[in-house]
Amino acid sequence: MDYNDVLNGYFHFCLSSGCSEPRSQSELPKYAEEYQPPIWKSYLYQLQQEAPRPKRIICPREVENRPKYYGREFHGIISREQADELLGGVEGAYILRESQRQPGCYTLALRFGNQTLNYRLFHDGKHFVGEKRFESIHDLVTDGLITLYIETKAAEYISKMTTNPIYEHIGYATLLREKVSRRLSRSKNEPRKTNVTHEEHTAVEKISSLVRRAALTHNDNHFNYEKTHNFKVHTFRGPHWCEYCANFMWGLIAQGVRCSDCGLNVHKQCSKHVPNDCQPDLKRIKKVYCCDLTTLVKAHNTQRPMVVDICIREIEARGLKSEGLYRVSGFTEHIEDVKMAFDRDGEKADISANVYPDINIITGALKLYFRDLPIPVITYDTYSKFIDAAKISNADERLEAVHEVLMLLPPAHYETLRYLMIHLKKVTMNEKDNFMNAENLGIVFGPTLMRPPEDSTLTTLHDMRYQKLIVQILIENEDVLF
């Protein structure tokens, strides 16, 4: 019996018992005692089961000019009073009508709570009255009745859902922590494999995001960079429970949100209370380039993006004396090949001299990685502060200001910048061979490492000298600033 079977079995046990709390220990199934799963609260699930079902009131005559995306529930131009009469006081009954006051505008008339509710109805390929969009009117009405019923019956309950979350109390993961930690953890000095075996991949898939979080929290080798969850509205197939408050996620579609990086499933209102502790799952990270920096390092459990480590290691091994290092460009198609190799093979990507004898291809791939970051190494939030610091005329005050702004960078960005500056300092130490000093490298890396928040060519051109100066200062003073 795998973990999902255990969890699902316990869901059914709780629901069939009709309670939101477990019974006595003697009544619990043996596997529930052993695994101690979270107590998924069944109250909202039961309310959804009790919600009125939609009852379509069919028009007995053929209506002229009926929109092709409406069915026999469309009754043409009728008044609110006529609609109310047609519904006949039947809970869940509904019709569609065209407005008398605004021809060409359509209304859903729905009977709920002993009254007729009228909603302006829209269609853009899908039907909607609010944010949610539905394939059919029947699904729209079903979801609406569920939402109306639950929010009417459990308004106070819903308002207090976040007051006693299970998120910080996930004892059911205890027995899995050691096993999962062995699979997910890696020594800081040991290369981490990007491609897991089929057995490992399957096992990891069976572990919920909460279990992964618990395992990683207890992993001594895990780099504890703070990361916000990347929540997006999600439609869940079949019953789902919120992994923050343990309550049922009601409705037919868009019942909640899912973190696209770690897979955490929560109510939209609960997402505002979830801590910034996202632990990205490797199987959800589709590529290396163009991936958020913090997301990548947390997914791979490394201090810095492995692209940076591997490229710098290769450059320092055979390229520090290469003339025009970082200034001279490699062939674009070969640089793209390196990018594809990292996206495809991760740490197994071969960028050795046997494959890419021109070191400028490797430097080009590293610069491309930094340019492709959705949030630059020097983040949008700190950009203006760095530019302001560069404008300070007194050298000592300018250095102090740069140091203060460095402290505002996210930890993963700070560590990546620190490591890069140490490397670029080594490049300048070989200036007699490569002809690259701190100023030259500042010209190359200024616009690569920092970009203005607004996409303005004028701002970029105006700030270029300050971008160059910031990178030059970071290289020349890396031992002091970091």
C-alpha positions as a printed NumPy array, in Angstrom:
array([[  0.   ,   0.   ,   0.   ],
       [  1.581,   3.313,  -1.045],
       [  1.245,   6.688,   0.665],
       [ -1.531,   7.944,  -1.613],
       [ -3.597,   4.834,  -0.876],
       [ -3.157,   5.463,   2.827],
       [ -4.126,   9.1  ,   2.511],
       [ -7.128,   8.408,   0.299],
       [ -8.27 ,   5.632,   2.581],
       [ -8.16 ,   7.993,   5.496],
       [-10.1  ,  10.668,   3.572],
       [-12.904,   8.2  ,   2.987],
       [-12.768,   7.032,   6.577],
       [-13.162,  10.605,   7.883],
       [-15.91 ,  11.488,   5.406],
       [-17.885,   8.308,   5.893],
       [-17.756,   8.823,   9.632],
       [-19.294,  12.268,   9.12 ],
       [-16.923,  13.938,  11.518],
       [-14.133,  16.499,  11.281],
       [-12.192,  14.987,  14.167],
       [-10.787,  11.439,  14.388],
       [-12.552,   8.827,  16.471],
       [-10.866,   7.136,  19.376],
       [ -7.582,   5.375,  18.701],
       [ -9.243,   1.96 ,  18.958],
       [-11.665,   2.863,  16.142],
       [ -9.01 ,   4.171,  13.753],
       [ -7.751,   1.906,  10.988],
       [ -4.325,   0.468,  11.779],
       [ -2.603,   2.357,   8.955],
       [ -4.117,   5.676,  10.127],
       [ -2.527,   5.132,  13.535],
       [  0.782,   4.344,  11.928],
       [  0.966,   7.225,   9.467],
       [ -0.873,   9.922,  11.459],
       [ -2.292,  11.753,   8.423],
       [ -3.689,  15.27 ,   8.739],
       [ -7.312,  15.548,   9.796],
       [ -9.033,  16.728,   6.656],
       [-12.159,  18.589,   7.749],
       [-15.292,  17.32 ,   6.07 ],
       [-17.816,  20.059,   6.959],
       [-17.528,  22.019,   3.698],
       [-17.494,  18.803,   1.674],
       [-20.786,  17.795,   3.272],
       [-22.268,  21.21 ,   2.512],
       [-21.292,  20.866,  -1.142],
       [-23.1  ,  17.528,  -1.239],
       [-26.21 ,  19.212,   0.214],
       [-26.199,  22.182,  -2.195],
       [-29.263,  22.51 ,  -4.496],
       [-28.922,  20.896,  -7.911],
       [-29.537,  22.982, -11.054],
       [-32.96 ,  22.572, -12.688],
       [-33.202,  23.918, -16.22 ],
       [-36.583,  25.423, -17.102],
       [-37.061,  24.757, -20.816],
       [-38.885,  27.215, -23.054],
       [-41.844,  25.392, -24.701],
       [-41.57 ,  27.421, -27.9  ],
       [-38.764,  28.059, -30.374],
       [-37.266,  31.491, -29.653],
       [-36.202,  33.582, -32.624],
       [-32.696,  35.054, -32.623],
       [-31.579,  32.738, -29.821],
       [-27.766,  32.93 , -29.509],
       [-26.206,  29.712, -30.804],
       [-24.298,  29.168, -27.559],
       [-27.527,  29.022, -25.468],
       [-29.937,  26.106, -25.321],
       [-33.644,  25.638, -24.643],
       [-33.265,  27.353, -21.258],
       [-33.252,  30.656, -23.191],
       [-36.682,  32.323, -23.069],
       [-36.046,  35.448, -25.152],
       [-37.053,  38.946, -24.047],
       [-39.074,  38.674, -20.845],
       [-39.335,  40.763, -17.684],
       [-37.964,  39.945, -14.236],
       [-41.495,  39.298, -13.029],
       [-42.114,  36.821, -15.839],
       [-38.815,  35.078, -15.082],
       [-39.743,  34.839, -11.413],
       [-43.073,  33.272, -12.327],
       [-41.457,  30.723, -14.662],
       [-39.042,  29.6  , -11.962],
       [-42.012,  28.759,  -9.764],
       [-40.162,  29.043,  -6.457],
       [-38.162,  25.852,  -7.146],
       [-34.763,  25.967,  -5.476],
       [-31.979,  25.675,  -8.086],
       [-34.278,  26.405, -11.044],
       [-32.837,  28.704, -13.708],
       [-33.576,  30.302, -17.076],
       [-31.774,  32.666, -19.435],
       [-33.453,  35.777, -20.742],
       [-32.692,  38.834, -22.858],
       [-32.954,  42.161, -21.113],
       [-35.99 ,  44.314, -21.934],
       [-34.105,  47.496, -21.098],
       [-30.882,  46.547, -22.916],
       [-31.514,  44.332, -25.96 ],
       [-28.489,  42.172, -26.761],
       [-27.644,  41.828, -23.066],
       [-28.417,  38.521, -21.38 ],
       [-29.32 ,  37.582, -17.823],
       [-29.2  ,  34.393, -15.792],
       [-32.232,  34.183, -13.505],
       [-31.581,  31.708, -10.688],
       [-33.734,  30.644,  -7.791],
       [-31.882,  30.401,  -4.472],
       [-32.754,  31.097,  -0.864],
       [-36.456,  31.659,  -1.608],
       [-35.683,  34.506,  -3.986],
       [-34.802,  35.014,  -7.638],
       [-31.262,  36.217,  -8.283],
       [-30.393,  37.914, -11.582],
       [-26.865,  37.939, -12.97 ],
       [-25.528,  39.655, -16.084],
       [-24.31 ,  36.837, -18.331],
       [-21.324,  37.032, -20.694],
       [-19.802,  34.794, -23.335],
       [-16.345,  34.996, -24.941],
       [-16.083,  31.379, -25.992],
       [-16.899,  30.413, -22.41 ],
       [-19.758,  31.449, -20.119],
       [-19.147,  33.683, -17.108],
       [-20.757,  36.08 , -14.645],
       [-17.569,  36.758, -12.669],
       [-13.919,  35.617, -12.771],
       [-14.6  ,  31.927, -13.411],
       [-15.271,  30.765, -16.974],
       [-17.302,  27.661, -17.815],
       [-17.786,  25.413, -20.82 ],
       [-21.538,  25.151, -20.219],
       [-24.347,  27.058, -18.508],
       [-25.116,  23.919, -16.494],
       [-21.592,  23.914, -14.986],
       [-21.806,  27.651, -14.272],
       [-25.106,  27.23 , -12.413],
       [-23.872,  24.135, -10.541],
       [-20.773,  25.961,  -9.329],
       [-22.83 ,  29.043,  -8.47 ],
       [-25.299,  27.064,  -6.367],
       [-22.471,  25.331,  -4.499],
       [-20.774,  28.655,  -3.761],
       [-24.003,  30.383,  -2.728],
       [-25.02 ,  27.508,  -0.472],
       [-21.644,  27.146,   1.254],
       [-21.102,  30.883,   1.697],
       [-24.641,  31.247,   3.094],
       [-24.428,  28.309,   5.49 ],
       [-20.811,  28.654,   6.555],
       [-19.898,  32.344,   6.256],
       [-18.543,  32.563,   9.802],
       [-16.775,  29.208,   9.519],
       [-15.035,  30.3  ,   6.291],
       [-13.946,  33.608,   7.835],
       [-12.125,  31.66 ,  10.585],
       [-10.575,  28.928,   8.415],
       [ -7.087,  30.386,   8.61 ],
       [ -7.014,  30.816,  12.397],
       [ -5.954,  27.248,  13.212],
       [ -3.974,  25.945,  10.232],
       [ -2.422,  22.489,   9.998],
       [  0.428,  23.885,   7.915],
       [  2.853,  24.155,  10.806],
       [  1.75 ,  20.889,  12.423],
       [  2.35 ,  18.112,   9.946],
       [  3.136,  15.167,  12.195],
       [  1.941,  12.7  ,   9.568],
       [  5.214,  13.273,   7.68 ],
       [  7.445,  12.065,  10.508],
       [  7.926,   8.505,   9.293],
       [  8.69 ,   9.668,   5.766],
       [ 11.2  ,  12.366,   6.625],
       [ 14.242,  10.128,   6.923],
       [ 13.457,   8.274,   3.703],
       [ 12.703,  11.416,   1.727],
       [ 15.674,  13.318,   3.142],
       [ 18.021,  10.596,   1.921],
       [ 16.624,  10.965,  -1.583],
       [ 16.366,  14.743,  -1.727],
       [ 19.493,  15.746,   0.189],
       [ 22.971,  15.915,  -1.281],
       [ 26.301,  16.716,   0.277],
       [ 27.409,  20.273,  -0.433],
       [ 30.528,  18.874,  -2.098],
       [ 28.78 ,  16.123,  -4.067],
       [ 27.325,  16.865,  -7.518],
       [ 23.57 ,  16.605,  -7.547],
       [ 22.013,  14.453, -10.268],
       [ 19.414,  16.199, -12.377],
       [ 17.917,  13.07 , -13.883],
       [ 16.554,  10.746, -11.219],
       [ 15.821,   7.111, -11.883],
       [ 12.291,   6.042, -12.731],
       [ 11.892,   4.517,  -9.281],
       [ 12.981,   7.704,  -7.505],
       [ 10.853,   9.897,  -9.768],
       [  7.779,   7.815,  -9.099],
       [  8.381,   7.804,  -5.36 ],
       [  8.876,  11.557,  -5.181],
       [  5.695,  12.121,  -7.196],
       [  3.739,  10.184,  -4.577],
       [  4.824,  12.534,  -1.803],
       [  2.628,  15.546,  -1.184],
       [  4.138,  19.028,  -1.127],
       [  3.69 ,  19.14 ,   2.644],
       [  5.711,  15.964,   3.121],
       [  8.442,  17.325,   0.845],
       [  8.525,  20.531,   2.857],
       [  8.809,  18.604,   6.125],
       [ 11.616,  16.444,   4.766],
       [ 13.573,  19.367,   3.393],
       [ 13.073,  21.383,   6.57 ],
       [ 14.927,  18.645,   8.452],
       [ 17.657,  18.342,   5.837],
       [ 20.906,  19.782,   7.207],
       [ 22.344,  20.225,   3.724],
       [ 19.435,  22.323,   2.513],
       [ 20.272,  25.988,   1.832],
       [ 17.628,  27.948,   3.664],
       [ 16.926,  30.716,   1.146],
       [ 13.519,  32.317,   1.621],
       [ 11.254,  31.987,  -1.404],
       [  7.667,  33.046,  -1.964],
       [  5.215,  30.554,  -3.429],
       [  4.27 ,  30.993,  -7.075],
       [  0.521,  30.524,  -6.691],
       [ -1.745,  30.27 ,  -9.736],
       [ -5.476,  29.611,  -9.923],
       [ -6.035,  25.891, -10.461],
       [ -8.918,  23.559, -11.274],
       [ -8.709,  20.336,  -9.271],
       [-10.19 ,  17.118, -10.625],
       [-11.967,  15.266,  -7.863],
       [-12.176,  16.236,  -4.169],
       [ -9.228,  18.217,  -2.838],
       [ -8.436,  19.636,   0.583],
       [ -6.489,  22.781,   1.389],
       [ -2.984,  21.984,   2.645],
       [ -2.983,  25.082,   4.833],
       [ -6.292,  24.941,   6.727],
       [ -7.284,  21.282,   5.971],
       [-10.734,  22.346,   4.742],
       [-12.402,  21.13 ,   1.562],
       [-11.854,  23.186,  -1.609],
       [-15.369,  23.636,  -2.913],
       [-16.749,  24.285,  -6.378],
       [-16.438,  22.746,  -9.853],
       [-13.532,  24.771, -11.237],
       [-10.852,  27.158,  -9.951],
       [-11.45 ,  25.881,  -6.419],
       [ -8.111,  27.179,  -5.197],
       [ -4.517,  27.919,  -6.134],
       [ -1.479,  25.717,  -6.67 ],
       [  2.177,  26.7  ,  -6.358],
       [  3.658,  25.962,  -9.768],
       [  7.099,  25.483,  -8.181],
       [  6.387,  23.115,  -5.277],
       [  2.809,  21.922,  -5.871],
       [  1.262,  23.246,  -2.651],
       [ -2.563,  23.353,  -2.947],
       [ -4.485,  25.907,  -0.877],
       [ -7.579,  28.114,  -0.889],
       [ -7.041,  31.491,  -2.49 ],
       [ -7.731,  33.202,   0.838],
       [ -5.324,  30.846,   2.635],
       [ -2.518,  31.616,   0.158],
       [ -2.154,  35.054,   1.77 ],
       [ -1.142,  33.399,   5.049],
       [  1.304,  30.77 ,   3.755],
       [  4.908,  31.558,   4.813],
       [  7.594,  32.271,   2.216],
       [  8.972,  28.75 ,   2.489],
       [  8.477,  27.322,  -0.996],
       [ 10.644,  24.252,  -1.611],
       [ 10.647,  23.895,  -5.42 ],
       [ 10.311,  20.392,  -6.794],
       [ 12.787,  19.441,  -9.526],
       [ 10.151,  17.685, -11.59 ],
       [  8.283,  21.   , -11.875],
       [ 11.337,  22.96 , -13.046],
       [ 11.269,  22.536, -16.827],
       [ 14.479,  24.372, -17.685],
       [ 17.588,  26.006, -16.27 ],
       [ 17.803,  29.175, -18.35 ],
       [ 14.99 ,  31.723, -17.868],
       [ 14.162,  30.174, -14.483],
       [ 13.97 ,  32.385, -11.393],
       [ 17.356,  32.268,  -9.646],
       [ 16.099,  31.451,  -6.146],
       [ 13.698,  28.844,  -7.519],
       [ 16.536,  27.087,  -9.348],
       [ 18.957,  26.955,  -6.434],
       [ 16.3  ,  25.717,  -4.014],
       [ 15.171,  23.044,  -6.483],
       [ 18.748,  21.806,  -6.919],
       [ 19.652,  22.36 ,  -3.254],
       [ 22.741,  24.428,  -4.105],
       [ 24.153,  27.747,  -2.965],
       [ 24.292,  29.147,  -6.493],
       [ 22.889,  28.232,  -9.905],
       [ 24.891,  25.254, -11.137],
       [ 25.3  ,  27.003, -14.52 ],
       [ 27.368,  29.667, -12.773],
       [ 29.518,  27.151, -10.9  ],
       [ 30.162,  24.905, -13.898],
       [ 30.9  ,  27.713, -16.356],
       [ 33.201,  29.583, -13.968],
       [ 35.026,  26.369, -13.095],
       [ 35.63 ,  25.688, -16.806],
       [ 36.705,  29.282, -17.53 ],
       [ 39.165,  29.353, -14.639],
       [ 40.588,  25.994, -15.661],
       [ 41.512,  27.01 , -19.211],
       [ 40.566,  30.571, -20.058],
       [ 41.829,  33.186, -17.612],
       [ 44.64 ,  34.228, -19.929],
       [ 42.465,  34.327, -23.058],
       [ 42.676,  37.728, -24.754],
       [ 39.452,  39.733, -24.508],
       [ 37.855,  37.273, -22.078],
       [ 34.124,  38.115, -21.77 ],
       [ 34.522,  40.943, -24.306],
       [ 35.006,  38.67 , -27.332],
       [ 31.824,  36.87 , -28.371],
       [ 31.544,  33.207, -29.277],
       [ 29.4  ,  31.839, -32.087],
       [ 25.736,  32.409, -31.238],
       [ 24.602,  28.955, -32.395],
       [ 27.23 ,  27.287, -30.21 ],
       [ 26.191,  29.382, -27.218],
       [ 22.602,  28.265, -27.827],
       [ 23.847,  24.67 , -27.897],
       [ 25.35 ,  25.138, -24.419],
       [ 22.076,  26.637, -23.189],
       [ 20.128,  23.664, -24.555],
       [ 22.616,  21.26 , -22.957],
       [ 22.06 ,  22.793, -19.507],
       [ 18.278,  22.839, -19.988],
       [ 18.326,  19.219, -21.121],
       [ 21.087,  17.622, -19.027],
       [ 21.527,  19.93 , -16.035],
       [ 24.774,  19.206, -14.195],
       [ 25.625,  16.473, -16.693],
       [ 26.02 ,  19.046, -19.466],
       [ 29.43 ,  18.612, -21.116],
       [ 31.091,  21.974, -21.772],
       [ 34.649,  20.687, -21.797],
       [ 37.325,  21.723, -24.307],
       [ 36.687,  18.51 , -26.235],
       [ 33.183,  19.745, -27.101],
       [ 33.672,  23.53 , -27.048],
       [ 37.359,  24.386, -27.568],
       [ 36.561,  28.128, -27.856],
       [ 36.344,  29.49 , -24.298],
       [ 34.336,  32.453, -25.595],
       [ 31.394,  30.081, -26.123],
       [ 31.416,  29.297, -22.388],
       [ 31.697,  32.96 , -21.368],
       [ 28.884,  33.739, -23.801],
       [ 26.695,  31.031, -22.275],
       [ 27.318,  32.418, -18.78 ],
       [ 26.441,  35.977, -19.851],
       [ 23.332,  34.657, -21.612],
       [ 22.243,  32.917, -18.416],
       [ 22.392,  36.209, -16.516],
       [ 20.589,  38.1  , -19.296],
       [ 17.804,  35.505, -19.432],
       [ 16.985,  35.703, -15.713],
       [ 13.401,  36.941, -15.216],
       [ 14.687,  38.922, -12.226],
       [ 18.295,  40.129, -12.717],
       [ 21.045,  39.238, -10.237],
       [ 20.878,  42.867,  -9.096],
       [ 17.121,  42.871,  -8.64 ],
       [ 14.606,  45.401,  -9.895],
       [ 13.857,  46.366,  -6.265],
       [ 17.453,  47.408,  -5.627],
       [ 18.279,  48.841,  -9.074],
       [ 17.521,  52.493,  -8.342],
       [ 19.354,  52.312,  -5.   ],
       [ 22.503,  51.038,  -6.721],
       [ 22.258,  53.782,  -9.355],
       [ 21.844,  56.398,  -6.607],
       [ 24.886,  54.986,  -4.807],
       [ 26.953,  55.196,  -8.01 ],
       [ 26.146,  58.897,  -8.283],
       [ 27.751,  59.728,  -4.922],
       [ 30.956,  61.681,  -5.578],
       [ 32.845,  60.828,  -2.365],
       [ 34.522,  57.429,  -2.883],
       [ 34.254,  56.252,   0.75 ],
       [ 30.615,  57.261,   1.054],
       [ 29.868,  55.637,  -2.288],
       [ 31.455,  52.369,  -1.168],
       [ 29.45 ,  52.418,   2.056],
       [ 26.233,  53.079,   0.132],
       [ 26.926,  50.177,  -2.249],
       [ 27.536,  47.891,   0.718],
       [ 24.222,  48.889,   2.305],
       [ 22.307,  48.148,  -0.887],
       [ 24.059,  44.776,  -1.265],
       [ 22.516,  43.78 ,   2.046],
       [ 19.054,  44.234,   0.501],
       [ 19.588,  41.566,  -2.164],
       [ 17.84 ,  38.198,  -1.718],
       [ 20.34 ,  35.669,  -0.252],
       [ 20.626,  33.569,  -3.423],
       [ 21.227,  36.683,  -5.526],
       [ 23.8  ,  37.986,  -3.049],
       [ 25.687,  34.672,  -2.999],
       [ 25.688,  34.433,  -6.812],
       [ 26.95 ,  38.008,  -7.156],
       [ 29.65 ,  37.415,  -4.521],
       [ 30.908,  34.294,  -6.281],
       [ 30.912,  36.027,  -9.684],
       [ 32.846,  39.025,  -8.346],
       [ 35.511,  36.757,  -6.83 ],
       [ 35.863,  35.161, -10.252],
       [ 36.011,  38.481, -12.109],
       [ 38.679,  39.663,  -9.679],
       [ 40.761,  36.649, -10.778],
       [ 40.172,  37.7  , -14.384],
       [ 41.603,  41.171, -13.651],
       [ 44.639,  39.59 , -12.   ],
       [ 45.51 ,  38.197, -15.449],
       [ 45.082,  41.567, -17.168],
       [ 48.566,  41.465, -18.739],
       [ 47.439,  38.438, -20.763],
       [ 43.689,  38.959, -21.276],
       [ 43.682,  42.785, -21.33 ],
       [ 40.536,  42.858, -19.181],
       [ 40.547,  45.199, -16.177],
       [ 37.693,  46.002, -13.798],
       [ 36.471,  48.889, -15.929],
       [ 36.317,  46.739, -19.084],
       [ 34.441,  44.016, -17.221],
       [ 32.088,  46.66 , -15.827],
       [ 31.186,  47.679, -19.374],
       [ 30.448,  44.035, -20.249],
       [ 28.599,  42.993, -17.092],
       [ 26.835,  46.242, -16.122],
       [ 23.783,  45.792, -18.385],
       [ 23.998,  42.002, -17.95 ],
       [ 23.643,  41.986, -14.174],
       [ 21.283,  44.942, -13.724],
       [ 18.336,  46.243, -15.719],
       [ 15.892,  49.075, -14.925],
       [ 12.418,  47.926, -13.808],
       [ 10.763,  49.855, -16.628],
       [ 11.569,  48.697, -20.152],
       [ 12.932,  52.039, -21.282],
       [ 15.726,  52.371, -23.83 ],
       [ 16.298,  55.964, -22.747],
       [ 16.735,  54.973, -19.078],
       [ 19.058,  52.122, -20.027],
       [ 21.284,  54.399, -22.121],
       [ 21.32 ,  57.074, -19.422],
       [ 22.252,  54.566, -16.689],
       [ 24.94 ,  52.629, -18.582],
       [ 27.866,  54.533, -17.062],
       [ 26.479,  53.971, -13.563],
       [ 25.887,  50.27 , -14.261],
       [ 29.506,  49.987, -15.395],
       [ 30.713,  51.84 , -12.296],
       [ 28.744,  49.623,  -9.9  ],
       [ 30.228,  46.42 , -11.352],
       [ 33.703,  47.997, -11.398],
       [ 33.357,  48.911,  -7.703],
       [ 32.126,  45.405,  -6.842],
       [ 35.113,  43.792,  -8.589],
       [ 37.767,  46.129,  -7.189],
       [ 36.386,  45.907,  -3.635],
       [ 35.001,  42.366,  -3.548],
       [ 37.114,  41.47 ,  -0.496],
       [ 35.644,  44.429,   1.439],
       [ 32.065,  44.472,   0.157],
       [ 31.385,  40.751,   0.5  ]])
